[in-house]
Short mmCIF file of C-alpha atoms in Angstrom, two decimals:
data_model
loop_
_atom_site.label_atom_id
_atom_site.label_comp_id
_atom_site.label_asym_id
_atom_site.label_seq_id
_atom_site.Cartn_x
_atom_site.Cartn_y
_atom_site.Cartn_z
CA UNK A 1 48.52 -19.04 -3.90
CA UNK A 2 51.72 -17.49 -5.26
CA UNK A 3 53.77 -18.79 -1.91
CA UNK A 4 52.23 -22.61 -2.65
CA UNK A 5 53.47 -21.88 -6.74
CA UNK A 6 56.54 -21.43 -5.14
CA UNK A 7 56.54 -24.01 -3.04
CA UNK A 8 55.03 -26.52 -5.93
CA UNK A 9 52.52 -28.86 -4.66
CA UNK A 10 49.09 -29.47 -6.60
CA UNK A 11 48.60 -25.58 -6.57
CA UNK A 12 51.43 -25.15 -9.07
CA UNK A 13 49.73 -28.04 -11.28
CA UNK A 14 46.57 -25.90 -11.29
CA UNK A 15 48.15 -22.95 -12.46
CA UNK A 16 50.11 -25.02 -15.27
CA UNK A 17 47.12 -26.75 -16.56
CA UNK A 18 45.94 -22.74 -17.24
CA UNK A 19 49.07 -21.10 -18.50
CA UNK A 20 50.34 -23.77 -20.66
CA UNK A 21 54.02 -23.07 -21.28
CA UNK A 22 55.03 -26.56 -22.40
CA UNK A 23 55.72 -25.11 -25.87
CA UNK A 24 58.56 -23.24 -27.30
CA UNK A 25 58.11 -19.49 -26.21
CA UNK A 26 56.06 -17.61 -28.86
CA UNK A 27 57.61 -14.89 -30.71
CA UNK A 28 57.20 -11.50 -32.40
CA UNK A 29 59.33 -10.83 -35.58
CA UNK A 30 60.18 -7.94 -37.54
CA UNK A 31 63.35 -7.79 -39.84
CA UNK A 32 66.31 -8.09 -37.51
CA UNK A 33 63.74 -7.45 -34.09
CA UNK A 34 62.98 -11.12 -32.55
CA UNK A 35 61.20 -10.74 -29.23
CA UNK A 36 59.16 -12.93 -27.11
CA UNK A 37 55.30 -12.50 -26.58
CA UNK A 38 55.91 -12.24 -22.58
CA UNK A 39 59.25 -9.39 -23.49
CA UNK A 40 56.26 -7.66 -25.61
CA UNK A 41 53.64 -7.71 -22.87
CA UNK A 42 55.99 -6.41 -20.22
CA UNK A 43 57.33 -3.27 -22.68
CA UNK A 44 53.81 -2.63 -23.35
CA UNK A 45 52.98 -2.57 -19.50
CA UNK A 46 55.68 -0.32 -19.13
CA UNK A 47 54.62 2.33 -21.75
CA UNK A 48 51.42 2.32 -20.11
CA UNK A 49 52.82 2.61 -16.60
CA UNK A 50 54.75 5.73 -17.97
CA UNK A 51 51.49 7.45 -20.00
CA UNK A 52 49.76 6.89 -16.18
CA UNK A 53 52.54 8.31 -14.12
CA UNK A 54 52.65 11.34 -16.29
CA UNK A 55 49.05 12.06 -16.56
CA UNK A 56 47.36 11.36 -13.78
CA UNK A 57 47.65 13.67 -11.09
CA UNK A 58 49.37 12.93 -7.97
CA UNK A 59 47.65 12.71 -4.36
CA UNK A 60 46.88 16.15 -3.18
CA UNK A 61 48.57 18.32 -5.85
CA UNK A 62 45.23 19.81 -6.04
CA UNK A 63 45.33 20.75 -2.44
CA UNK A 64 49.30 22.12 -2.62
CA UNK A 65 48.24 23.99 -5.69
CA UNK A 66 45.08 25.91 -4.31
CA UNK A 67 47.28 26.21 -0.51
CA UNK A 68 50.01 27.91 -3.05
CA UNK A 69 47.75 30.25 -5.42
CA UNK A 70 46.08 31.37 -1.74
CA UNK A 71 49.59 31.70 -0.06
CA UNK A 72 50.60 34.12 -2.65
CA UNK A 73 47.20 35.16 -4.09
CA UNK A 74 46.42 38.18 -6.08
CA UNK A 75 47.17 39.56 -9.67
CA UNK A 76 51.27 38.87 -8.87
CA UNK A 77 50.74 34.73 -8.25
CA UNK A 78 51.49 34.21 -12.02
CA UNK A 79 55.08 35.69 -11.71
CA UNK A 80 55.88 33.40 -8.33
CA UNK A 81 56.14 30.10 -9.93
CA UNK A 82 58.69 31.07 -12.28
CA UNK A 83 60.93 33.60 -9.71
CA UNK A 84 60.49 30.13 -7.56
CA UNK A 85 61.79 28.16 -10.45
CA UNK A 86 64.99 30.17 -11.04
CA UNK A 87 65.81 30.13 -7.53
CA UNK A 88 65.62 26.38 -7.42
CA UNK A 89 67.71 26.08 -10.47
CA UNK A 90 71.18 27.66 -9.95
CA UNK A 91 73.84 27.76 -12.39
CA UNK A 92 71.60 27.68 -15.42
CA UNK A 93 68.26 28.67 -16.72
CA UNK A 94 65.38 25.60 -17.77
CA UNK A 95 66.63 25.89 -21.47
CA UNK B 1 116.82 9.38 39.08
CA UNK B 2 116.48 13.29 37.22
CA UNK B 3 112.97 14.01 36.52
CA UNK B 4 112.32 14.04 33.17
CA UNK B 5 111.51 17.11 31.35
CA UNK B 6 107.39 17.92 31.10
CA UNK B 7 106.68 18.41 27.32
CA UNK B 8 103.82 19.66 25.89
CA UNK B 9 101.57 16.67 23.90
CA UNK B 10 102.29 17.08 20.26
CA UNK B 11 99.09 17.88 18.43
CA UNK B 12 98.72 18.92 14.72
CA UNK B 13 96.37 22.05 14.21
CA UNK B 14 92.78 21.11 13.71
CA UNK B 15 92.35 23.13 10.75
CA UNK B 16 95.70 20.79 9.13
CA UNK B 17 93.97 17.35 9.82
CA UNK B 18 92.58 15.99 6.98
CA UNK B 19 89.48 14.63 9.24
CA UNK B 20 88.60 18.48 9.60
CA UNK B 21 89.47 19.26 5.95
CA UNK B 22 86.99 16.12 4.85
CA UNK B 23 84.34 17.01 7.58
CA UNK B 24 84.17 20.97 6.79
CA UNK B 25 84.21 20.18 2.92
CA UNK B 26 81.56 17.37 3.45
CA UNK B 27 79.52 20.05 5.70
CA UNK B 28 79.87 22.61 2.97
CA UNK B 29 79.07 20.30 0.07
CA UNK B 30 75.85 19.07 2.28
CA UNK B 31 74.63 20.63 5.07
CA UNK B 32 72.25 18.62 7.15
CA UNK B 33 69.25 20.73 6.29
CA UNK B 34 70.34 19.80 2.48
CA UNK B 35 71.05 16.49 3.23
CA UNK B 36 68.13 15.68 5.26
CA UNK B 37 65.89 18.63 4.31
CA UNK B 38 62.21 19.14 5.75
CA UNK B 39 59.96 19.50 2.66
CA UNK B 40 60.64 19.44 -1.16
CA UNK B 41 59.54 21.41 -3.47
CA UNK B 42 55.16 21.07 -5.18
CA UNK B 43 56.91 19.87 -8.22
CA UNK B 44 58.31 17.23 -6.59
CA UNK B 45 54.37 15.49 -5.93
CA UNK B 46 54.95 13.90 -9.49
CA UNK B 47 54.63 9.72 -9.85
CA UNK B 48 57.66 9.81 -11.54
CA UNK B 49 59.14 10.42 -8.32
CA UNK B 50 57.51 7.06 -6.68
CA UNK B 51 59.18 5.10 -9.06
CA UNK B 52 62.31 6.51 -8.07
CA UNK B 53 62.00 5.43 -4.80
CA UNK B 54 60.53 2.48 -5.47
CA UNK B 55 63.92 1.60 -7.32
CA UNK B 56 65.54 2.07 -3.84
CA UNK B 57 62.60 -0.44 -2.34
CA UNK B 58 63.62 -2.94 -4.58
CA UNK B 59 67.01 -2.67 -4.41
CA UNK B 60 67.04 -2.70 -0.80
CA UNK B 61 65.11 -6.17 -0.93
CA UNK B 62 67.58 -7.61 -3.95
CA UNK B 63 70.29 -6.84 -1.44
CA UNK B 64 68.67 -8.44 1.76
CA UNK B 65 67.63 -11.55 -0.10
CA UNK B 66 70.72 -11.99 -2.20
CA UNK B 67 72.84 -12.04 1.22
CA UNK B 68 70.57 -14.63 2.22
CA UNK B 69 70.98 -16.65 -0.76
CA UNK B 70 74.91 -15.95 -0.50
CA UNK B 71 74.67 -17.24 3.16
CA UNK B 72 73.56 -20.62 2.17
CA UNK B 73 76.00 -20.54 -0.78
CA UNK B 74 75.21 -21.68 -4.23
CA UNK B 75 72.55 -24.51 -4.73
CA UNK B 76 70.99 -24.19 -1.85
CA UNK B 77 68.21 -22.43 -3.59
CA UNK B 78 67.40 -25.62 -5.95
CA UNK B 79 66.75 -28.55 -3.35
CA UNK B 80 65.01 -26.38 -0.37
CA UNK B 81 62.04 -24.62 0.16
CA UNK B 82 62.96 -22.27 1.59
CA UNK B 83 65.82 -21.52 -0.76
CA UNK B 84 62.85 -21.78 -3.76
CA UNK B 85 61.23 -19.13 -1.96
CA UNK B 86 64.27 -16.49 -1.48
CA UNK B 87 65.49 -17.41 -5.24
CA UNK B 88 61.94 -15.93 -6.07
CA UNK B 89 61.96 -12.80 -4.37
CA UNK B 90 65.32 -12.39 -5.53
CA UNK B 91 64.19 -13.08 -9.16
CA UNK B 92 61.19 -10.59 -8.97
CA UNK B 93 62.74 -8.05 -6.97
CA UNK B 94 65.52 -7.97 -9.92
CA UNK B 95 62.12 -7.94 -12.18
CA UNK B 96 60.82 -4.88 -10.22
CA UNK B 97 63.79 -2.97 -10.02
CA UNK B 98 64.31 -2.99 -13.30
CA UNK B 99 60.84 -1.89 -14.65
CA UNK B 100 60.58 0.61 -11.71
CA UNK B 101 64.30 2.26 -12.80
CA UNK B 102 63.43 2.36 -16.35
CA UNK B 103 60.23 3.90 -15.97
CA UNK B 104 61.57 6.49 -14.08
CA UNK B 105 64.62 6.79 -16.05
CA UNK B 106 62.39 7.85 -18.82
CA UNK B 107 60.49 9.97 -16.81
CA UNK B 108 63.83 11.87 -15.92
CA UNK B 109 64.94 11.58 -19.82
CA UNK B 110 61.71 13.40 -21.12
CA UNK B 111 62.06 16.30 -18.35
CA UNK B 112 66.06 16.65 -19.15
CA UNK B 113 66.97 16.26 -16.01
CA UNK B 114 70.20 17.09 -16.46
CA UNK B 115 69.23 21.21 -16.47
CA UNK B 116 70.63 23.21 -14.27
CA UNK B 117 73.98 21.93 -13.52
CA UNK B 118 72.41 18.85 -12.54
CA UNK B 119 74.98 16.74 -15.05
CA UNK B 120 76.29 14.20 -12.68
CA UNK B 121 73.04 13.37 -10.98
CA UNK B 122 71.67 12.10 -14.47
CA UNK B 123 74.78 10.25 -15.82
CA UNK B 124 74.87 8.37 -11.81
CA UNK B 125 71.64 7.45 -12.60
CA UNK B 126 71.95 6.61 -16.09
CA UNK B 127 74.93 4.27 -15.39
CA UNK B 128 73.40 2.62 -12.74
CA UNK B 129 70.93 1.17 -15.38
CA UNK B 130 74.03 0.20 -17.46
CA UNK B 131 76.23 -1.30 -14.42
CA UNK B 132 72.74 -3.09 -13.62
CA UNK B 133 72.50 -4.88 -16.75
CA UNK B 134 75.71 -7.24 -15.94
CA UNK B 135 74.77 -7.18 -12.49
CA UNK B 136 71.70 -9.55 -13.39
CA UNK B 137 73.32 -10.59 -16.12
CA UNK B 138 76.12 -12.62 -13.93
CA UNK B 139 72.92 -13.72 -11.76
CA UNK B 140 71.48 -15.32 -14.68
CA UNK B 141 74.67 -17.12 -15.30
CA UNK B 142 74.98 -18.53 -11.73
CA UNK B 143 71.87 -20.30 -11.30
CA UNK B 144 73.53 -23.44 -12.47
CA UNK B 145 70.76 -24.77 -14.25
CA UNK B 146 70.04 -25.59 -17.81
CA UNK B 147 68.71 -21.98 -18.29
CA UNK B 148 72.05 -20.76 -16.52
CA UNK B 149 74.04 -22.84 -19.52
CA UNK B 150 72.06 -21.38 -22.19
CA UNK B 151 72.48 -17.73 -21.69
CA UNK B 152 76.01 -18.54 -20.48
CA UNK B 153 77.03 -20.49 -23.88
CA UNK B 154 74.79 -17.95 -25.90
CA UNK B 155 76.10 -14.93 -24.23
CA UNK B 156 79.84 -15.81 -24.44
CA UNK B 157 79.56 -14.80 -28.13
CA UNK B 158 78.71 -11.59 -27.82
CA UNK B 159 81.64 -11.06 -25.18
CA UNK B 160 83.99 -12.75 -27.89
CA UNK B 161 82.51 -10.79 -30.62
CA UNK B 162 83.87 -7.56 -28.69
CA UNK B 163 87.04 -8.32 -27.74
CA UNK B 164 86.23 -9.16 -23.74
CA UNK B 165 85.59 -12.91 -23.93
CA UNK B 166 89.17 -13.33 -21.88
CA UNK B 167 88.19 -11.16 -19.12
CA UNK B 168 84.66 -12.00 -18.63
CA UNK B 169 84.11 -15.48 -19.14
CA UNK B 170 80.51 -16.61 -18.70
CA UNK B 171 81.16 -19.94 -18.63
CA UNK B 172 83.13 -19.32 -15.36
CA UNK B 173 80.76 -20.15 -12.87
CA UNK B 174 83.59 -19.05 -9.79
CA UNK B 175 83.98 -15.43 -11.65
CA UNK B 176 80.45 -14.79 -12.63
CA UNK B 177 79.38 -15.37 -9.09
CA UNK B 178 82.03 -13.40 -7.83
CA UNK B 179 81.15 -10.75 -9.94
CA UNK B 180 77.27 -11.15 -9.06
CA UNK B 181 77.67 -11.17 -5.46
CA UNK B 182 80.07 -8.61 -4.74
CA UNK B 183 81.92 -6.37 -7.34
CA UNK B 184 78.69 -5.34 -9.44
CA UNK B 185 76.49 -4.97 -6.65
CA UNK B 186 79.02 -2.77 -4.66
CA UNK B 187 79.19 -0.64 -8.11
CA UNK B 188 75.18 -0.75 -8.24
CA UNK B 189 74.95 0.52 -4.29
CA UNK B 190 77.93 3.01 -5.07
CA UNK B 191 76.53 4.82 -7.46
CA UNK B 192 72.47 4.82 -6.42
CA UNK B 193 74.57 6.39 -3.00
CA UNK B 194 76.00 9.10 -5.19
CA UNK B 195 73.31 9.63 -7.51
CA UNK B 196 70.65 10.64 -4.06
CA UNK B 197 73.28 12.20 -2.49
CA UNK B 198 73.73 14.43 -5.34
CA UNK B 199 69.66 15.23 -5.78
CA UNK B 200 69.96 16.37 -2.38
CA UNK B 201 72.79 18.38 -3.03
CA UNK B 202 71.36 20.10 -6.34
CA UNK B 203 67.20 19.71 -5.75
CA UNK B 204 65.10 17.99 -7.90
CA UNK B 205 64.92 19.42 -11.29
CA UNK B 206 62.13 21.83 -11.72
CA UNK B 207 59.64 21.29 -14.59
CA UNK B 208 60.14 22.41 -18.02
CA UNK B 209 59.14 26.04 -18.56
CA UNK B 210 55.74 26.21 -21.02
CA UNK B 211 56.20 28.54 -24.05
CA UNK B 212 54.97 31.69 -23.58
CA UNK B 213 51.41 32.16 -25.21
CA UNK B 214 51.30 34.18 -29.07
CA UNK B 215 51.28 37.71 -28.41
CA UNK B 216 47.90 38.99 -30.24
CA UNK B 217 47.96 40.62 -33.35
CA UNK B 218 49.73 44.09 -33.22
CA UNK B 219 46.58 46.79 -33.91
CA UNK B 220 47.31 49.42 -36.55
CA UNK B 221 47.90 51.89 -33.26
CA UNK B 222 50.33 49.90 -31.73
CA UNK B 223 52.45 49.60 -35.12
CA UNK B 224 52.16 53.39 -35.91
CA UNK B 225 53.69 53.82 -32.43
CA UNK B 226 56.26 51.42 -32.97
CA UNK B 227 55.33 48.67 -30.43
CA UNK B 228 56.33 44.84 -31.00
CA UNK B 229 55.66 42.91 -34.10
CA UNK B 230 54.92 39.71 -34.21
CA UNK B 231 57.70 38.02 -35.58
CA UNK B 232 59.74 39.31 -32.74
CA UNK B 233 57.77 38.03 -29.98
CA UNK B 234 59.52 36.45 -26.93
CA UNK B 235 59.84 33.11 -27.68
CA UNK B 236 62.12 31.38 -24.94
CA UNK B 237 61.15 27.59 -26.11
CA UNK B 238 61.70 24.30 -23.77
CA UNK B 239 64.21 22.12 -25.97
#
């Protein structure tokens, strides 16, 4: 469908009859801020994008995370992250 | 006819060639097992991280289809096919790459990536947004349609308004292609190559440290024997 829109044909007269854009853009004003509707939607996609990719959890972490508490296991495992984190940070501390 | 005298080849030292001096500093700077290492760290399982690379992806396909579309030279894209089509992957590949950088550009902002002596690799990255912004700006300009003469003719304004309107004329088709097709892009490709070859070279920034949890209320037996109080518990804080 998309390759025929690009293409043109009757395909690309279907999908104009649905999104009508023969009409100045719409537009979203606020003192000096002047922004079209389709600028809008894709910002607000993007903030959504970034809530997802920092909150949902990535493929597997689970697993690494249970392989690393049993790797180093017992009543010293809370002290290993951070030793690990200052040895992967050299030259300066996470401040 | 005297035989002429053997001499011995002239040959600089190896360790005074500048080809050593580059390779052992290069070597140094980034070992193989740096540059090319076998695992990364658990932190490094984040999406933030796919959008990274998927900045790469795009970038990878802007440059394939934008030498296509250079091949065929300008126009060729408006009264072919197949020219429509590679215009369009060019145009949403430019679309992609720029939603994919951002988002991970925030994603690096919020985790101040720049801990750690890790300076350069945000301000390559950072600047690679900025040098981006022209580059698709001159693409824009050189699609020589009526949308290409509006942002030209609008956007030659703001270039006067600062000074720069007699260095980067938008309503130079020849210089905003060159620009488009060559200088910016070569910037753009420059600096995404220093920018991974420095996350290599320094790791991936490890996560922010959490605050460490209240210390509970001192009892009356700890403060007769002079242990902490609260007001003077650690308190190492993530900026």
């Amino acid at each position: 469908m998309v390759v025929c829109v690009m293409f043109g044909g009757r395909y690309g007269a279907v999908l104009g009859s649905v999104l009508n854009l023969n009409h100045p853009a719409h537009t979203v004003d606020w003192e000096f801020i002047h922004l079209s509707v389709a600028n809008v939607v894709v910002i607000g996609i993007m903030l959504i994008v970034f809530a997802l990719a920092v909150l949902l959890p990535f493929p597997g972490s689970a697993r690494r995370s249970q392989a690393r508490s049993g790797a180093s296991g017992g009543a010293g495992s809370a002290a290993a992250p951070a030793a690990s984190q200052r040895k992967a940070e050299p030259g300066g501390s996470a401040s | 006819m005297s035989a002429v005298p053997s001499r011995e080849p002239t040959r600089s030292h190896p360790s005074r060639s500048w080809t050593v001096g580059v390779r052992e500093r290069a070597v140094a700077a980034l070992p193989p097992e740096k540059l090319l290492p076998d695992g990364q760290p658990t932190y490094v399982a984040s999406w933030i991280y796919v959008f990274g690379v998927a900045s790469i992806a795009s970038l990878i396909v802007l440059i394939g289809s934008g030498t296509i579309l250079t091949l065929k030279g300008p126009a060729w894209w408006h009264y072919t096919g197949v020219g429509h089509f590679f215009n369009s992957i060019h145009l949403w590949a430019v679309e992609l790459f720029f939603f994919v950088m951002v988002v991970h550009l925030w994603g690096k902002y919020w985790m101040s990536a720049w801990r750690g002596g890790r300076v350069r690799v945000w301000v390559t990255g950072a600047i690679t947004f900025l040098v981006a912004v022209p580059c698709a700006l001159t693409g824009y300009v050189s699609q020589q349609n009526f949308d290409a003469q509006w942002i030209s003719t609008q956007a030659k304004d703001a270039m006067n308004s600062v000074g720069i309107g007699s260095f980067f004329n938008l309503t130079n088709f020849g210089q905003m292609y060159s620009y488009h097709v060559l200088l910016l892009p070569a910037a753009v490709v420059g600096l995404v190559t220093a920018h991974v070859l420095l996350v290599r070279r320094h790791g991936v920034v490890p996560p922010l440290r959490l605050a460490p949890q209240a210390a509970p209320p001192a009892t009356p037996a700890a403060r007769a024997s002079g242990g902490p109080s609260d007001s003077s518990s650690a308190t190492e804080t993530t900026p």
